[in-house]
PDB file of C-alpha atoms in Angstrom:
ATOM      1  CA  UNK A 259     -24.702  20.897 -21.814  1.00 85.00           C
ATOM      2  CA  UNK A 260     -21.631  21.611 -19.708  1.00 87.00           C
ATOM      3  CA  UNK A 261     -21.169  17.875 -19.064  1.00 84.00           C
ATOM      4  CA  UNK A 262     -21.546  17.188 -22.793  1.00 83.00           C
ATOM      5  CA  UNK A 263     -18.910  19.790 -23.621  1.00 85.00           C
ATOM      6  CA  UNK A 264     -16.516  18.010 -21.262  1.00 84.00           C
ATOM      7  CA  UNK A 265     -17.322  14.492 -22.512  1.00 86.00           C
ATOM      8  CA  UNK A 266     -17.323  15.012 -26.296  1.00 87.00           C
ATOM      9  CA  UNK A 267     -13.580  15.768 -26.633  1.00 85.00           C
ATOM     10  CA  UNK A 268     -12.740  12.607 -24.703  1.00 85.00           C
ATOM     11  CA  UNK A 269     -15.088  10.585 -26.949  1.00 86.00           C
ATOM     12  CA  UNK A 270     -13.233  12.060 -29.902  1.00 85.00           C
ATOM     13  CA  UNK A 271      -9.910  10.910 -28.442  1.00 85.00           C
ATOM     14  CA  UNK A 272     -11.167   7.355 -27.865  1.00 87.00           C
ATOM     15  CA  UNK A 273     -12.767   7.170 -31.340  1.00 86.00           C
ATOM     16  CA  UNK A 274      -9.640   8.555 -32.999  1.00 84.00           C
ATOM     17  CA  UNK A 275      -7.494   5.928 -31.284  1.00 84.00           C
ATOM     18  CA  UNK A 276      -9.548   3.248 -33.083  1.00 85.00           C
ATOM     19  CA  UNK A 277      -9.695   5.082 -36.418  1.00 83.00           C
ATOM     20  CA  UNK A 278      -7.302   4.889 -39.347  1.00 79.00           C
ATOM     21  CA  UNK A 279      -4.806   7.634 -40.036  1.00 74.00           C
ATOM     22  CA  UNK A 280      -6.572   8.511 -43.293  1.00 76.00           C
ATOM     23  CA  UNK A 281      -9.884   9.059 -41.506  1.00 78.00           C
ATOM     24  CA  UNK A 282      -8.288  11.231 -38.821  1.00 77.00           C
ATOM     25  CA  UNK A 283      -6.616  13.372 -41.489  1.00 75.00           C
ATOM     26  CA  UNK A 284      -9.759  13.687 -43.627  1.00 78.00           C
ATOM     27  CA  UNK A 285     -12.125  14.504 -40.748  1.00 77.00           C
ATOM     28  CA  UNK A 286     -11.641  17.360 -38.302  1.00 75.00           C
ATOM     29  CA  UNK A 287     -13.659  15.518 -35.636  1.00 79.00           C
ATOM     30  CA  UNK A 288     -14.286  11.777 -35.177  1.00 80.00           C
ATOM     31  CA  UNK A 289     -17.144  10.544 -32.981  1.00 81.00           C
ATOM     32  CA  UNK A 290     -17.454   7.017 -34.378  1.00 82.00           C
ATOM     33  CA  UNK A 291     -14.763   5.567 -36.667  1.00 82.00           C
ATOM     34  CA  UNK A 292     -15.956   4.324 -40.057  1.00 82.00           C
ATOM     35  CA  UNK A 293     -13.143   1.786 -40.210  1.00 81.00           C
ATOM     36  CA  UNK A 294     -12.443   0.157 -36.861  1.00 83.00           C
ATOM     37  CA  UNK A 295      -8.689  -0.360 -36.405  1.00 81.00           C
ATOM     38  CA  UNK A 296      -6.596  -1.709 -33.523  1.00 83.00           C
ATOM     39  CA  UNK A 297      -3.275  -0.796 -35.150  1.00 81.00           C
ATOM     40  CA  UNK A 298      -2.532   1.930 -32.600  1.00 81.00           C
ATOM     41  CA  UNK A 299      -2.972  -0.428 -29.654  1.00 83.00           C
ATOM     42  CA  UNK A 300      -1.094  -3.211 -31.442  1.00 82.00           C
ATOM     43  CA  UNK A 301       1.750  -0.774 -31.864  1.00 79.00           C
ATOM     44  CA  UNK A 302       1.763   0.203 -28.197  1.00 77.00           C
ATOM     45  CA  UNK A 303       1.624  -3.427 -27.055  1.00 77.00           C
ATOM     46  CA  UNK A 304       4.277  -4.501 -29.584  1.00 77.00           C
ATOM     47  CA  UNK A 305       7.083  -3.167 -27.404  1.00 71.00           C
ATOM     48  CA  UNK A 306       8.088  -5.830 -24.842  1.00 76.00           C
ATOM     49  CA  UNK A 307       8.832  -3.185 -22.216  1.00 78.00           C
ATOM     50  CA  UNK A 308       5.255  -1.892 -21.967  1.00 80.00           C
ATOM     51  CA  UNK A 309       4.232  -4.383 -19.292  1.00 82.00           C
ATOM     52  CA  UNK A 310       7.439  -3.845 -17.339  1.00 86.00           C
ATOM     53  CA  UNK A 311       6.862  -0.087 -17.353  1.00 86.00           C
ATOM     54  CA  UNK A 312       3.257  -0.642 -16.347  1.00 85.00           C
ATOM     55  CA  UNK A 313       4.473  -2.732 -13.404  1.00 88.00           C
ATOM     56  CA  UNK A 314       6.869   0.045 -12.389  1.00 91.00           C
ATOM     57  CA  UNK A 315       4.063   2.603 -12.500  1.00 90.00           C
ATOM     58  CA  UNK A 316       1.711   0.376 -10.493  1.00 91.00           C
ATOM     59  CA  UNK A 317       4.412  -0.132  -7.836  1.00 94.00           C
ATOM     60  CA  UNK A 318       5.187   3.588  -7.652  1.00 94.00           C
ATOM     61  CA  UNK A 319       1.467   4.457  -7.485  1.00 93.00           C
ATOM     62  CA  UNK A 320       0.585   1.914  -4.776  1.00 93.00           C
ATOM     63  CA  UNK A 321       3.732   2.272  -2.657  1.00 95.00           C
ATOM     64  CA  UNK A 322       3.781   6.037  -3.092  1.00 94.00           C
ATOM     65  CA  UNK A 323       0.120   6.490  -2.173  1.00 94.00           C
ATOM     66  CA  UNK A 324       0.473   4.328   0.950  1.00 95.00           C
ATOM     67  CA  UNK A 325       3.674   6.111   2.008  1.00 95.00           C
ATOM     68  CA  UNK A 326       2.215   9.549   1.369  1.00 95.00           C
ATOM     69  CA  UNK A 327      -1.002   8.823   3.229  1.00 94.00           C
ATOM     70  CA  UNK A 328       0.837   7.485   6.287  1.00 94.00           C
ATOM     71  CA  UNK A 329       3.129  10.520   6.459  1.00 94.00           C
ATOM     72  CA  UNK A 330       0.489  13.084   5.508  1.00 94.00           C
ATOM     73  CA  UNK A 331      -2.193  11.830   7.906  1.00 93.00           C
ATOM     74  CA  UNK A 332       0.209  11.613  10.854  1.00 92.00           C
ATOM     75  CA  UNK A 333       1.614  15.082  10.194  1.00 93.00           C
ATOM     76  CA  UNK A 334      -1.871  16.532   9.636  1.00 92.00           C
ATOM     77  CA  UNK A 335      -3.181  15.069  12.894  1.00 91.00           C
ATOM     78  CA  UNK A 336      -0.192  16.354  14.858  1.00 90.00           C
ATOM     79  CA  UNK A 337      -0.485  19.881  13.469  1.00 91.00           C
ATOM     80  CA  UNK A 338      -4.247  19.910  14.083  1.00 88.00           C
ATOM     81  CA  UNK A 339      -3.738  19.652  17.869  1.00 87.00           C
ATOM     82  CA  UNK A 340      -3.801  23.178  19.281  1.00 85.00           C
ATOM     83  CA  UNK A 341      -1.715  22.183  22.302  1.00 85.00           C
ATOM     84  CA  UNK A 342       1.246  21.041  20.167  1.00 87.00           C
ATOM     85  CA  UNK A 343       4.345  23.168  21.011  1.00 90.00           C
ATOM     86  CA  UNK A 344       5.616  25.101  17.985  1.00 89.00           C
ATOM     87  CA  UNK A 345       2.483  24.341  15.994  1.00 88.00           C
ATOM     88  CA  UNK A 346       2.229  27.821  14.458  1.00 90.00           C
ATOM     89  CA  UNK A 347       5.853  27.791  13.333  1.00 92.00           C
ATOM     90  CA  UNK A 348       5.533  24.368  11.725  1.00 92.00           C
ATOM     91  CA  UNK A 349       2.307  25.349   9.969  1.00 90.00           C
ATOM     92  CA  UNK A 350       4.039  28.462   8.645  1.00 92.00           C
ATOM     93  CA  UNK A 351       6.946  26.377   7.317  1.00 91.00           C
ATOM     94  CA  UNK A 352       4.496  24.056   5.553  1.00 91.00           C
ATOM     95  CA  UNK A 353       2.722  26.967   3.865  1.00 90.00           C
ATOM     96  CA  UNK A 354       6.107  28.506   3.008  1.00 91.00           C
ATOM     97  CA  UNK A 355       6.965  25.451   0.874  1.00 88.00           C
ATOM     98  CA  UNK A 356       3.845  26.137  -1.221  1.00 88.00           C
ATOM     99  CA  UNK A 357       5.244  29.535  -2.187  1.00 87.00           C
ATOM    100  CA  UNK A 358       8.971  28.826  -2.432  1.00 85.00           C
ATOM    101  CA  UNK A 359      10.897  25.652  -3.245  1.00 82.00           C
ATOM    102  CA  UNK A 360      14.559  24.746  -3.300  1.00 81.00           C
ATOM    103  CA  UNK A 361      14.533  24.401  -7.085  1.00 84.00           C
ATOM    104  CA  UNK A 362      15.386  21.617  -9.473  1.00 88.00           C
ATOM    105  CA  UNK A 363      19.178  21.533  -9.013  1.00 90.00           C
ATOM    106  CA  UNK A 364      19.236  21.609  -5.171  1.00 90.00           C
ATOM    107  CA  UNK A 365      16.559  18.910  -5.100  1.00 90.00           C
ATOM    108  CA  UNK A 366      18.592  16.793  -7.520  1.00 92.00           C
ATOM    109  CA  UNK A 367      21.681  17.208  -5.325  1.00 93.00           C
ATOM    110  CA  UNK A 368      19.714  16.060  -2.274  1.00 92.00           C
ATOM    111  CA  UNK A 369      18.331  13.016  -4.103  1.00 92.00           C
ATOM    112  CA  UNK A 370      21.803  12.190  -5.426  1.00 92.00           C
ATOM    113  CA  UNK A 371      23.412  12.544  -1.984  1.00 93.00           C
ATOM    114  CA  UNK A 372      20.839  10.116  -0.567  1.00 92.00           C
ATOM    115  CA  UNK A 373      21.808   7.529  -3.202  1.00 91.00           C
ATOM    116  CA  UNK A 374      18.339   7.479  -4.776  1.00 91.00           C
ATOM    117  CA  UNK A 375      19.422   7.961  -8.403  1.00 92.00           C
ATOM    118  CA  UNK A 376      18.046   5.088 -10.502  1.00 90.00           C
ATOM    119  CA  UNK A 377      15.922   3.988  -7.541  1.00 91.00           C
ATOM    120  CA  UNK A 378      12.146   3.754  -7.770  1.00 92.00           C
ATOM    121  CA  UNK A 379      11.973   5.556  -4.431  1.00 93.00           C
ATOM    122  CA  UNK A 380      13.348   8.672  -6.121  1.00 92.00           C
ATOM    123  CA  UNK A 381       9.889   9.026  -7.689  1.00 92.00           C
ATOM    124  CA  UNK A 382       8.196   8.691  -4.287  1.00 93.00           C
ATOM    125  CA  UNK A 383      10.164  10.247  -1.430  1.00 92.00           C
ATOM    126  CA  UNK A 384      10.765  13.754  -2.913  1.00 91.00           C
ATOM    127  CA  UNK A 385       6.987  14.270  -3.213  1.00 90.00           C
ATOM    128  CA  UNK A 386       5.863  12.066  -0.317  1.00 92.00           C
ATOM    129  CA  UNK A 387       4.043  14.915   1.446  1.00 92.00           C
ATOM    130  CA  UNK A 388       2.101  17.509  -0.494  1.00 91.00           C
ATOM    131  CA  UNK A 389       1.546  20.676   1.550  1.00 92.00           C
ATOM    132  CA  UNK A 390      -1.890  21.372   0.062  1.00 91.00           C
ATOM    133  CA  UNK A 391      -3.132  17.843   0.762  1.00 91.00           C
ATOM    134  CA  UNK A 392      -1.720  17.970   4.284  1.00 92.00           C
ATOM    135  CA  UNK A 393      -3.543  21.245   5.015  1.00 90.00           C
ATOM    136  CA  UNK A 394      -6.852  19.759   3.823  1.00 88.00           C
ATOM    137  CA  UNK A 395      -6.416  16.788   6.161  1.00 89.00           C
ATOM    138  CA  UNK A 396      -5.296  19.031   9.013  1.00 90.00           C
ATOM    139  CA  UNK A 397      -8.447  21.119   8.680  1.00 87.00           C
ATOM    140  CA  UNK A 398     -10.531  17.950   8.643  1.00 86.00           C
ATOM    141  CA  UNK A 399      -8.960  16.766  11.899  1.00 87.00           C
ATOM    142  CA  UNK A 400      -9.492  20.209  13.425  1.00 85.00           C
ATOM    143  CA  UNK A 401     -13.192  19.923  12.658  1.00 83.00           C
ATOM    144  CA  UNK A 402     -13.540  16.779  14.789  1.00 82.00           C
ATOM    145  CA  UNK A 403     -14.725  17.383  18.391  1.00 83.00           C
ATOM    146  CA  UNK A 404     -11.944  17.632  20.991  1.00 83.00           C
ATOM    147  CA  UNK A 405     -14.217  15.745  23.391  1.00 83.00           C
ATOM    148  CA  UNK A 406     -13.474  12.545  21.477  1.00 82.00           C
ATOM    149  CA  UNK A 407      -9.781  12.863  22.250  1.00 84.00           C
ATOM    150  CA  UNK A 408     -10.386  13.918  25.842  1.00 83.00           C
ATOM    151  CA  UNK A 409     -12.680  10.971  26.589  1.00 85.00           C
ATOM    152  CA  UNK A 410     -10.215   8.535  25.022  1.00 85.00           C
ATOM    153  CA  UNK A 411      -7.369   9.927  27.132  1.00 86.00           C
ATOM    154  CA  UNK A 412      -9.498   9.519  30.248  1.00 86.00           C
ATOM    155  CA  UNK A 413      -9.736   5.834  29.352  1.00 83.00           C
ATOM    156  CA  UNK A 414      -5.936   5.642  29.118  1.00 84.00           C
ATOM    157  CA  UNK A 415      -5.515   5.723  25.322  1.00 83.00           C
ATOM    158  CA  UNK A 416      -2.224   7.026  23.928  1.00 86.00           C
ATOM    159  CA  UNK A 417      -1.989   9.699  21.242  1.00 85.00           C
ATOM    160  CA  UNK A 418      -1.122   7.134  18.566  1.00 87.00           C
ATOM    161  CA  UNK A 419      -3.983   4.847  19.640  1.00 88.00           C
ATOM    162  CA  UNK A 420      -6.433   7.771  19.492  1.00 87.00           C
ATOM    163  CA  UNK A 421      -5.173   8.643  16.023  1.00 88.00           C
ATOM    164  CA  UNK A 422      -5.356   5.083  14.702  1.00 87.00           C
ATOM    165  CA  UNK A 423      -8.570   3.865  16.341  1.00 86.00           C
ATOM    166  CA  UNK A 424     -10.711   7.001  16.560  1.00 86.00           C
ATOM    167  CA  UNK A 425      -9.564   9.913  14.395  1.00 87.00           C
ATOM    168  CA  UNK A 426      -8.423   8.057  11.280  1.00 87.00           C
ATOM    169  CA  UNK A 427     -11.655   6.036  10.826  1.00 86.00           C
ATOM    170  CA  UNK A 428     -13.675   9.254  11.173  1.00 85.00           C
ATOM    171  CA  UNK A 429     -11.475  10.900   8.542  1.00 84.00           C
ATOM    172  CA  UNK A 430     -12.071   8.233   5.874  1.00 84.00           C
ATOM    173  CA  UNK A 431     -13.800  10.657   3.429  1.00 81.00           C
ATOM    174  CA  UNK A 432     -10.742  12.901   3.576  1.00 83.00           C
ATOM    175  CA  UNK A 433      -8.382   9.910   3.402  1.00 87.00           C
ATOM    176  CA  UNK A 434     -10.118   8.570   0.270  1.00 85.00           C
ATOM    177  CA  UNK A 435     -10.034  11.984  -1.403  1.00 84.00           C
ATOM    178  CA  UNK A 436      -6.383  12.689  -0.644  1.00 89.00           C
ATOM    179  CA  UNK A 437      -5.446   9.121  -1.649  1.00 89.00           C
ATOM    180  CA  UNK A 438      -6.974   9.774  -5.072  1.00 87.00           C
ATOM    181  CA  UNK A 439      -4.982  13.012  -5.373  1.00 88.00           C
ATOM    182  CA  UNK A 440      -1.759  11.192  -4.549  1.00 92.00           C
ATOM    183  CA  UNK A 441      -2.543   8.204  -6.786  1.00 91.00           C
ATOM    184  CA  UNK A 442      -3.141  10.454  -9.799  1.00 89.00           C
ATOM    185  CA  UNK A 443       0.089  12.355  -9.102  1.00 90.00           C
ATOM    186  CA  UNK A 444       2.140   9.149  -8.852  1.00 93.00           C
ATOM    187  CA  UNK A 445       0.474   7.576 -11.881  1.00 90.00           C
ATOM    188  CA  UNK A 446       1.344  10.638 -13.963  1.00 88.00           C
ATOM    189  CA  UNK A 447       4.870  10.960 -12.569  1.00 87.00           C
ATOM    190  CA  UNK A 448       7.064  12.292 -15.326  1.00 86.00           C
ATOM    191  CA  UNK A 449       9.535  14.986 -14.310  1.00 89.00           C
ATOM    192  CA  UNK A 450      11.039  13.039 -11.403  1.00 90.00           C
ATOM    193  CA  UNK A 451      11.526  10.024 -13.676  1.00 90.00           C
ATOM    194  CA  UNK A 452      13.233  12.218 -16.280  1.00 90.00           C
ATOM    195  CA  UNK A 453      15.573  13.692 -13.659  1.00 90.00           C
ATOM    196  CA  UNK A 454      16.408  10.681 -11.496  1.00 93.00           C
ATOM    197  CA  UNK A 455      15.942   7.531 -13.618  1.00 90.00           C
ATOM    198  CA  UNK A 456      18.681   6.728 -16.132  1.00 89.00           C
ATOM    199  CA  UNK A 457      17.977   3.007 -16.484  1.00 86.00           C
ATOM    200  CA  UNK A 458      15.312   2.455 -19.152  1.00 83.00           C
ATOM    201  CA  UNK A 459      14.262  -0.766 -17.380  1.00 85.00           C
ATOM    202  CA  UNK A 460      12.906   1.399 -14.550  1.00 88.00           C
ATOM    203  CA  UNK A 461      10.963   3.830 -16.708  1.00 88.00           C
ATOM    204  CA  UNK A 462       7.330   4.385 -15.663  1.00 89.00           C
ATOM    205  CA  UNK A 463       4.577   4.116 -18.230  1.00 84.00           C
ATOM    206  CA  UNK A 464       4.475   7.862 -18.917  1.00 85.00           C
ATOM    207  CA  UNK A 465       8.117   7.975 -20.015  1.00 87.00           C
ATOM    208  CA  UNK A 466       7.725   4.884 -22.200  1.00 81.00           C
ATOM    209  CA  UNK A 467       4.608   6.319 -23.848  1.00 78.00           C
ATOM    210  CA  UNK A 468       6.561   9.481 -24.567  1.00 80.00           C
ATOM    211  CA  UNK A 469       9.238   7.423 -26.295  1.00 80.00           C
ATOM    212  CA  UNK A 470       6.578   5.563 -28.288  1.00 74.00           C
ATOM    213  CA  UNK A 471       5.129   8.869 -29.495  1.00 73.00           C
ATOM    214  CA  UNK A 472       8.619  10.018 -30.491  1.00 76.00           C
ATOM    215  CA  UNK A 473       9.226   6.825 -32.462  1.00 71.00           C
ATOM    216  CA  UNK A 474       5.785   6.984 -34.101  1.00 63.00           C
ATOM    217  CA  UNK A 475       6.545  10.532 -35.225  1.00 62.00           C
ATOM    218  CA  UNK A 476       9.648   9.362 -37.079  1.00 57.00           C
ATOM    219  CA  UNK A 477      12.098  10.655 -34.491  1.00 49.00           C
ATOM    220  CA  UNK A 478      14.706   8.590 -32.672  1.00 46.00           C
ATOM    221  CA  UNK A 479      13.697   7.222 -29.267  1.00 48.00           C
ATOM    222  CA  UNK A 480      15.717   5.462 -26.609  1.00 51.00           C
ATOM    223  CA  UNK A 481      15.218   1.903 -25.455  1.00 48.00           C
ATOM    224  CA  UNK A 482      12.048   1.216 -27.446  1.00 48.00           C
ATOM    225  CA  UNK A 483      11.912  -1.625 -29.957  1.00 46.00           C
ATOM    226  CA  UNK A 484       8.740  -2.040 -32.012  1.00 45.00           C
ATOM    227  CA  UNK A 485       7.830  -4.372 -34.852  1.00 45.00           C
ATOM    228  CA  UNK A 486       4.650  -2.704 -36.098  1.00 45.00           C
ATOM    229  CA  UNK A 487       4.532   0.280 -38.431  1.00 45.00           C
ATOM    230  CA  UNK A 488       2.799   2.948 -36.357  1.00 45.00           C
ATOM    231  CA  UNK A 489      -0.236   4.979 -37.416  1.00 51.00           C
ATOM    232  CA  UNK A 490       1.200   8.371 -36.451  1.00 65.00           C
ATOM    233  CA  UNK A 491      -2.015  10.224 -35.558  1.00 73.00           C
ATOM    234  CA  UNK A 492      -4.047   7.512 -33.865  1.00 77.00           C
ATOM    235  CA  UNK A 493      -1.045   6.424 -31.771  1.00 78.00           C
ATOM    236  CA  UNK A 494      -1.086   9.769 -29.993  1.00 77.00           C
ATOM    237  CA  UNK A 495      -4.771   9.339 -29.173  1.00 81.00           C
ATOM    238  CA  UNK A 496      -4.202   5.770 -27.971  1.00 81.00           C
ATOM    239  CA  UNK A 497      -1.397   6.961 -25.695  1.00 79.00           C
ATOM    240  CA  UNK A 498      -3.792   9.434 -24.060  1.00 80.00           C
ATOM    241  CA  UNK A 499      -6.333   6.641 -23.516  1.00 83.00           C
ATOM    242  CA  UNK A 500      -3.760   4.256 -22.016  1.00 80.00           C
ATOM    243  CA  UNK A 501      -2.450   6.960 -19.695  1.00 79.00           C
ATOM    244  CA  UNK A 502      -5.881   8.188 -18.567  1.00 81.00           C
ATOM    245  CA  UNK A 503      -8.337   5.284 -18.421  1.00 80.00           C
ATOM    246  CA  UNK A 504      -6.803   3.453 -15.385  1.00 79.00           C
ATOM    247  CA  UNK A 505      -7.374   6.475 -13.154  1.00 78.00           C
ATOM    248  CA  UNK A 506     -10.894   6.922 -14.544  1.00 80.00           C
ATOM    249  CA  UNK A 507     -11.673   3.333 -13.548  1.00 80.00           C
ATOM    250  CA  UNK A 508     -10.556   4.009  -9.968  1.00 77.00           C
ATOM    251  CA  UNK A 509     -12.563   7.213  -9.530  1.00 76.00           C
ATOM    252  CA  UNK A 510     -16.083   5.640  -9.230  1.00 76.00           C
ATOM    253  CA  UNK A 511     -14.984   3.708  -6.148  1.00 73.00           C
ATOM    254  CA  UNK A 512     -14.037   6.886  -4.258  1.00 69.00           C
ATOM    255  CA  UNK A 513     -16.551   9.260  -5.826  1.00 68.00           C
ATOM    256  CA  UNK A 514     -18.914   9.180  -2.833  1.00 66.00           C
ATOM    257  CA  UNK A 515     -16.072  10.351  -0.589  1.00 64.00           C
ATOM    258  CA  UNK A 516     -14.584  12.849  -3.023  1.00 61.00           C
ATOM    259  CA  UNK A 517     -16.853  15.892  -2.664  1.00 57.00           C
ATOM    260  CA  UNK A 518     -17.415  15.413   1.064  1.00 56.00           C
ATOM    261  CA  UNK A 519     -13.736  14.929   1.848  1.00 50.00           C
ATOM    262  CA  UNK A 520     -12.462  17.851  -0.206  1.00 49.00           C
ATOM    263  CA  UNK A 521     -15.215  20.260   0.885  1.00 50.00           C
ATOM    264  CA  UNK A 522     -15.190  19.501   4.603  1.00 50.00           C
ATOM    265  CA  UNK A 523     -11.391  19.506   4.755  1.00 46.00           C
ATOM    266  CA  UNK A 524     -11.244  22.828   2.949  1.00 46.00           C
ATOM    267  CA  UNK A 525     -13.791  24.857   4.928  1.00 46.00           C
ATOM    268  CA  UNK A 526     -13.621  23.533   8.475  1.00 47.00           C
ATOM    269  CA  UNK A 527     -10.987  24.517  11.004  1.00 44.00           C
TER     270      UNK A 527
END
């Protein structure tokens, strides 16, 4: 029953995206549309910039997830070693960022001073390491036996070789889980794009979908040219489907790692 309660609203969203505006207005809840219509999706795909924005989002998601996982896993492994000098101070500073941040304006000034305005990397580097995700990975590494590291060092392995050849493969459940967290965050990137991207050619899919909703509601949008008269209600449902389904398709491939990685990384250490 709980699963059904969670699934039914999403079924309603998908069904409404294929329904006509008249049916959505006349019915409070749509499970299966009486008149099957693709007008909402035709409207979304009628703008020539949709595929360009999709490409931008795919680049940001892939490059951002890879960058974040490299930085997060290396930092997590370093801070998990109890013999690291200054480890307690650095862990405190990481936790401190979860409670207090520099704020929107100081962060914008930093991004601007680095010359990242209108750069796709402005949507990646400011959020490259998430403190919560790093702590989960750190706890996972702490749960691995120290004897593994000690035996590898006796064989002459360096710290980086131990990390890459021994620790990282053992941490794959945590890596898969944290990668999903990062991928979802980058796919849904919105605020950073609003703040740092002025060129509409570099808009991610979320910003473009926002503009499409604005246009379909009769308001004036920027940089969006469409040739199809939009169905105002179903377009909003179709936007939710377009923005959500890609991540839902990825989840089954990492599902077997998800619970194990999040649970073990959260409770061990």
